[in-house]
């Protein structure tokens, strides 16, 4: 019955393409801890409607991020959540509020704006610079980036680029960054799922597709985590910035075309 439901939305070639895209997205996420929604929304969105592409990535995003946050134990995940509590709180609130605007605001404006922000910030970081934030101002930066990420996340289903760019900019250690992104993305994805159950993006017709894509997502992630374990901090940061730059340029492309 589930496969029959999926066939009402996608053709067999589209199903194959969706599996390949999700497998790649899972691998990249496993290797560097993020980019699954970006790859899936870009790939699936090339042959599906924005709403269907968004629905397709939701279950995979929730489960893989919970897996990432809890890998190696829950204590470190709790510590990472506490350290970035202001960012997470602002992100979740804005995702819940802005998700209802998904059918109102033009996606092109969102993609273009986010792409420009990411490319500018990553270009700055590629020169070997970092954001030096005084301890007394850290809370304000966490709130500010959390608000912007949540606003974009609710509308476009993408809050990874700005989150990772921020964590990279403040030189977050690799292990903590992986844990923090897992917690931040997982909690955000859960709120996004609940919000889009309300908005209608996730419904009886789209839930089977989202659930089915969990299999290639988890398979790809497990392969990618083998690569992640071999990366030192310098290589990890370089690979992260490369993927961020590609993602930023692609977002600009989507906004313009």
CSV table of C-alpha atoms in Angstrom, one decimal:
chain,number,residue,atom,x,y,z
A,1,UNK,CA,0.0,0.0,0.0
A,2,UNK,CA,2.9,2.4,0.8
A,3,UNK,CA,4.6,1.8,-2.5
A,4,UNK,CA,1.3,2.2,-4.3
A,5,UNK,CA,0.9,5.6,-2.5
A,6,UNK,CA,4.3,6.7,-3.6
A,7,UNK,CA,3.5,5.7,-7.3
A,8,UNK,CA,0.6,8.1,-7.2
A,9,UNK,CA,3.2,10.9,-6.6
A,10,UNK,CA,6.3,9.8,-8.5
A,11,UNK,CA,7.1,7.7,-11.6
A,12,UNK,CA,9.6,4.8,-11.3
A,13,UNK,CA,12.5,6.9,-12.8
A,14,UNK,CA,11.7,9.6,-10.3
A,15,UNK,CA,11.7,7.1,-7.4
A,16,UNK,CA,15.1,5.9,-8.5
A,17,UNK,CA,16.4,9.4,-8.7
A,18,UNK,CA,15.0,10.2,-5.3
A,19,UNK,CA,16.8,7.2,-3.8
A,20,UNK,CA,20.1,8.2,-5.4
A,21,UNK,CA,19.8,11.8,-4.2
A,22,UNK,CA,18.9,10.7,-0.7
A,23,UNK,CA,21.8,8.2,-0.6
A,24,UNK,CA,24.3,11.0,-1.6
A,25,UNK,CA,22.7,13.4,1.0
A,26,UNK,CA,23.1,10.8,3.7
A,27,UNK,CA,26.7,10.1,2.8
A,28,UNK,CA,27.7,13.8,2.9
A,29,UNK,CA,25.8,14.3,6.2
A,30,UNK,CA,27.6,11.3,7.7
A,31,UNK,CA,31.0,12.7,6.6
A,32,UNK,CA,30.6,16.3,7.8
A,33,UNK,CA,27.5,16.4,9.9
A,34,UNK,CA,25.2,18.4,7.7
A,35,UNK,CA,23.9,19.2,4.2
A,36,UNK,CA,21.2,16.6,3.9
A,37,UNK,CA,18.3,19.0,3.6
A,38,UNK,CA,20.3,21.2,1.1
A,39,UNK,CA,21.1,18.3,-1.1
A,40,UNK,CA,17.7,16.8,-0.9
A,41,UNK,CA,15.7,20.0,-1.4
A,42,UNK,CA,17.9,20.9,-4.4
A,43,UNK,CA,17.9,17.5,-5.9
A,44,UNK,CA,14.3,16.5,-5.3
A,45,UNK,CA,13.2,20.0,-6.2
A,46,UNK,CA,14.6,19.7,-9.7
A,47,UNK,CA,11.8,17.3,-10.6
A,48,UNK,CA,9.2,17.6,-7.8
A,49,UNK,CA,7.2,20.5,-6.5
A,50,UNK,CA,8.8,22.5,-3.6
A,51,UNK,CA,6.1,21.2,-1.2
A,52,UNK,CA,6.7,17.5,-2.2
A,53,UNK,CA,10.4,17.9,-2.0
A,54,UNK,CA,10.2,19.4,1.4
A,55,UNK,CA,7.9,16.6,2.6
A,56,UNK,CA,10.3,14.0,1.3
A,57,UNK,CA,13.2,15.2,3.4
A,58,UNK,CA,11.5,15.6,6.8
A,59,UNK,CA,11.6,12.1,8.2
A,60,UNK,CA,15.1,11.5,7.1
A,61,UNK,CA,16.2,14.8,8.6
A,62,UNK,CA,14.7,14.0,12.0
A,63,UNK,CA,16.0,10.5,12.3
A,64,UNK,CA,19.6,11.1,11.0
A,65,UNK,CA,20.0,14.0,13.3
A,66,UNK,CA,18.9,12.2,16.4
A,67,UNK,CA,21.3,9.4,15.4
A,68,UNK,CA,24.1,11.9,15.0
A,69,UNK,CA,23.4,13.6,18.3
A,70,UNK,CA,23.3,10.4,20.3
A,71,UNK,CA,26.3,8.7,18.5
A,72,UNK,CA,28.8,8.0,21.3
A,73,UNK,CA,26.4,8.7,24.1
A,74,UNK,CA,23.7,11.1,25.2
A,75,UNK,CA,25.6,13.0,27.8
A,76,UNK,CA,27.7,14.9,25.3
A,77,UNK,CA,24.5,15.7,23.3
A,78,UNK,CA,22.9,17.2,26.5
A,79,UNK,CA,26.1,19.3,27.1
A,80,UNK,CA,26.1,20.6,23.5
A,81,UNK,CA,22.4,21.4,23.8
A,82,UNK,CA,23.0,23.4,26.9
A,83,UNK,CA,25.9,25.3,25.5
A,84,UNK,CA,23.8,26.4,22.5
A,85,UNK,CA,20.5,26.7,24.3
A,86,UNK,CA,19.8,30.3,23.2
A,87,UNK,CA,20.5,29.4,19.5
A,88,UNK,CA,18.3,26.3,19.7
A,89,UNK,CA,15.4,28.2,21.5
A,90,UNK,CA,15.4,31.0,18.9
A,91,UNK,CA,15.7,28.5,16.0
A,92,UNK,CA,12.7,26.3,17.2
A,93,UNK,CA,10.5,29.3,17.8
A,94,UNK,CA,11.1,30.9,14.4
A,95,UNK,CA,10.7,27.6,12.6
A,96,UNK,CA,7.3,27.0,14.2
A,97,UNK,CA,6.2,30.5,13.3
A,98,UNK,CA,7.6,30.9,9.8
A,99,UNK,CA,6.6,27.4,8.6
A,100,UNK,CA,3.1,28.7,8.1
A,101,UNK,CA,4.5,31.2,5.5
A,102,UNK,CA,5.8,28.4,3.2
A,103,UNK,CA,2.9,28.8,0.8
A,104,UNK,CA,2.9,32.6,0.9
A,105,UNK,CA,6.5,33.9,0.5
A,106,UNK,CA,8.3,33.4,-2.8
A,107,UNK,CA,11.0,30.6,-2.4
A,108,UNK,CA,13.3,32.5,-4.9
A,109,UNK,CA,13.7,35.4,-2.5
A,110,UNK,CA,14.5,33.1,0.4
A,111,UNK,CA,17.0,31.0,-1.5
A,112,UNK,CA,18.8,34.1,-3.0
A,113,UNK,CA,19.1,35.8,0.4
A,114,UNK,CA,20.4,32.8,2.2
A,115,UNK,CA,22.8,31.9,-0.6
A,116,UNK,CA,24.4,35.4,-0.6
A,117,UNK,CA,24.8,35.3,3.2
A,118,UNK,CA,26.4,31.9,3.1
A,119,UNK,CA,28.8,32.7,0.3
A,120,UNK,CA,29.9,36.0,1.9
A,121,UNK,CA,30.5,34.3,5.3
A,122,UNK,CA,32.3,31.3,3.8
A,123,UNK,CA,34.5,33.5,1.6
A,124,UNK,CA,35.5,35.4,4.8
A,125,UNK,CA,36.3,32.1,6.6
A,126,UNK,CA,38.4,30.8,3.6
A,127,UNK,CA,40.9,33.5,4.3
A,128,UNK,CA,41.6,31.7,7.6
A,129,UNK,CA,39.6,34.2,9.7
A,130,UNK,CA,37.3,33.5,12.6
A,131,UNK,CA,34.6,35.5,14.4
A,132,UNK,CA,36.1,36.7,17.7
A,133,UNK,CA,33.0,37.1,19.9
A,134,UNK,CA,33.6,38.4,23.4
A,135,UNK,CA,32.0,36.1,26.0
A,136,UNK,CA,29.6,38.8,27.1
A,137,UNK,CA,28.2,39.1,23.6
A,138,UNK,CA,28.0,35.4,22.8
A,139,UNK,CA,24.3,35.2,23.8
A,140,UNK,CA,23.3,38.0,21.4
A,141,UNK,CA,25.1,36.3,18.5
A,142,UNK,CA,23.5,33.0,19.3
A,143,UNK,CA,20.0,34.6,19.4
A,144,UNK,CA,20.6,36.6,16.2
A,145,UNK,CA,21.9,33.7,14.1
A,146,UNK,CA,19.2,31.4,15.6
A,147,UNK,CA,16.4,33.8,14.6
A,148,UNK,CA,17.6,34.1,11.0
A,149,UNK,CA,18.3,30.4,10.7
A,150,UNK,CA,14.8,29.6,12.1
A,151,UNK,CA,13.1,32.1,9.8
A,152,UNK,CA,14.7,30.5,6.7
A,153,UNK,CA,14.3,27.0,8.0
A,154,UNK,CA,10.6,27.2,8.5
A,155,UNK,CA,10.0,28.7,5.0
A,156,UNK,CA,12.5,26.6,2.9
A,157,UNK,CA,13.3,23.6,5.2
A,158,UNK,CA,17.0,24.7,5.3
A,159,UNK,CA,18.6,26.0,8.4
A,160,UNK,CA,21.9,24.1,8.0
A,161,UNK,CA,24.2,26.6,6.1
A,162,UNK,CA,23.9,29.5,8.5
A,163,UNK,CA,24.1,27.2,11.5
A,164,UNK,CA,27.3,25.4,10.3
A,165,UNK,CA,28.8,28.6,9.0
A,166,UNK,CA,28.3,30.1,12.5
A,167,UNK,CA,29.8,27.1,14.3
A,168,UNK,CA,32.7,27.0,11.9
A,169,UNK,CA,33.3,30.8,12.2
A,170,UNK,CA,33.7,30.6,16.0
A,171,UNK,CA,36.1,27.6,15.6
A,172,UNK,CA,33.9,25.0,17.3
A,173,UNK,CA,36.0,21.8,17.7
A,174,UNK,CA,35.0,19.0,15.3
A,175,UNK,CA,33.5,16.6,17.9
A,176,UNK,CA,31.5,19.4,19.6
A,177,UNK,CA,30.3,20.7,16.2
A,178,UNK,CA,29.1,17.3,15.1
A,179,UNK,CA,27.2,16.9,18.4
A,180,UNK,CA,25.8,20.4,18.3
A,181,UNK,CA,24.6,20.2,14.7
A,182,UNK,CA,22.9,16.9,15.5
A,183,UNK,CA,21.1,18.4,18.4
A,184,UNK,CA,20.2,21.7,16.6
A,185,UNK,CA,19.2,20.0,13.4
A,186,UNK,CA,17.3,17.2,15.1
A,187,UNK,CA,15.2,19.5,17.3
A,188,UNK,CA,14.6,21.9,14.4
A,189,UNK,CA,13.5,19.0,12.2
A,190,UNK,CA,11.1,17.7,14.8
A,191,UNK,CA,9.5,21.1,15.1
A,192,UNK,CA,9.4,21.4,11.3
A,193,UNK,CA,7.7,18.1,11.0
A,194,UNK,CA,5.0,19.1,13.5
A,195,UNK,CA,4.6,22.5,11.8
A,196,UNK,CA,4.1,20.9,8.4
A,197,UNK,CA,1.6,18.4,9.7
A,198,UNK,CA,-0.3,21.5,10.5
A,199,UNK,CA,0.5,23.4,7.2
A,200,UNK,CA,-0.5,20.4,5.2
A,201,UNK,CA,2.8,19.8,3.5
A,202,UNK,CA,3.1,16.5,5.4
A,203,UNK,CA,-0.1,14.6,4.9
A,204,UNK,CA,-1.5,11.1,4.1
A,205,UNK,CA,-0.2,11.3,0.6
A,206,UNK,CA,3.3,12.5,1.3
A,207,UNK,CA,4.1,10.6,4.6
A,208,UNK,CA,4.8,7.3,2.8
A,209,UNK,CA,7.4,8.9,0.5
A,210,UNK,CA,9.1,10.7,3.5
A,211,UNK,CA,9.2,7.4,5.4
A,212,UNK,CA,10.5,5.3,2.4
A,213,UNK,CA,13.5,7.7,1.9
A,214,UNK,CA,14.7,6.9,5.4
A,215,UNK,CA,16.4,3.7,4.1
A,216,UNK,CA,18.8,5.3,1.7
A,217,UNK,CA,19.3,8.2,4.1
A,218,UNK,CA,20.5,6.0,6.9
A,219,UNK,CA,22.6,3.8,4.6
A,220,UNK,CA,24.4,6.7,3.1
A,221,UNK,CA,25.0,8.3,6.6
A,222,UNK,CA,26.6,5.1,7.9
A,223,UNK,CA,29.0,5.1,5.0
A,224,UNK,CA,29.8,8.7,5.5
A,225,UNK,CA,30.5,8.4,9.2
A,226,UNK,CA,33.4,6.0,8.3
A,227,UNK,CA,34.9,8.9,6.4
A,228,UNK,CA,34.2,11.4,9.2
A,229,UNK,CA,36.1,9.3,11.7
A,230,UNK,CA,39.3,9.6,9.6
A,231,UNK,CA,39.2,13.4,9.3
A,232,UNK,CA,41.3,15.7,11.5
A,233,UNK,CA,40.1,19.2,12.5
A,234,UNK,CA,41.9,21.0,9.6
A,235,UNK,CA,40.5,18.6,6.9
A,236,UNK,CA,37.1,18.6,8.5
A,237,UNK,CA,36.9,22.4,8.5
A,238,UNK,CA,38.2,22.5,4.9
A,239,UNK,CA,35.6,20.0,3.7
A,240,UNK,CA,32.9,21.8,5.6
A,241,UNK,CA,33.7,25.1,4.0
A,242,UNK,CA,33.8,23.5,0.5
A,243,UNK,CA,30.4,22.0,0.9
A,244,UNK,CA,29.0,25.2,2.3
A,245,UNK,CA,30.4,27.2,-0.7
A,246,UNK,CA,28.8,24.8,-3.1
A,247,UNK,CA,25.5,24.9,-1.2
A,248,UNK,CA,25.6,28.7,-1.1
A,249,UNK,CA,26.2,29.0,-4.9
A,250,UNK,CA,23.5,26.5,-5.6
A,251,UNK,CA,21.0,28.5,-3.4
A,252,UNK,CA,21.9,31.7,-5.4
A,253,UNK,CA,21.3,29.7,-8.6
A,254,UNK,CA,17.9,28.6,-7.4
A,255,UNK,CA,17.0,32.1,-6.3
A,256,UNK,CA,17.9,33.5,-9.7
A,257,UNK,CA,16.6,30.8,-11.9
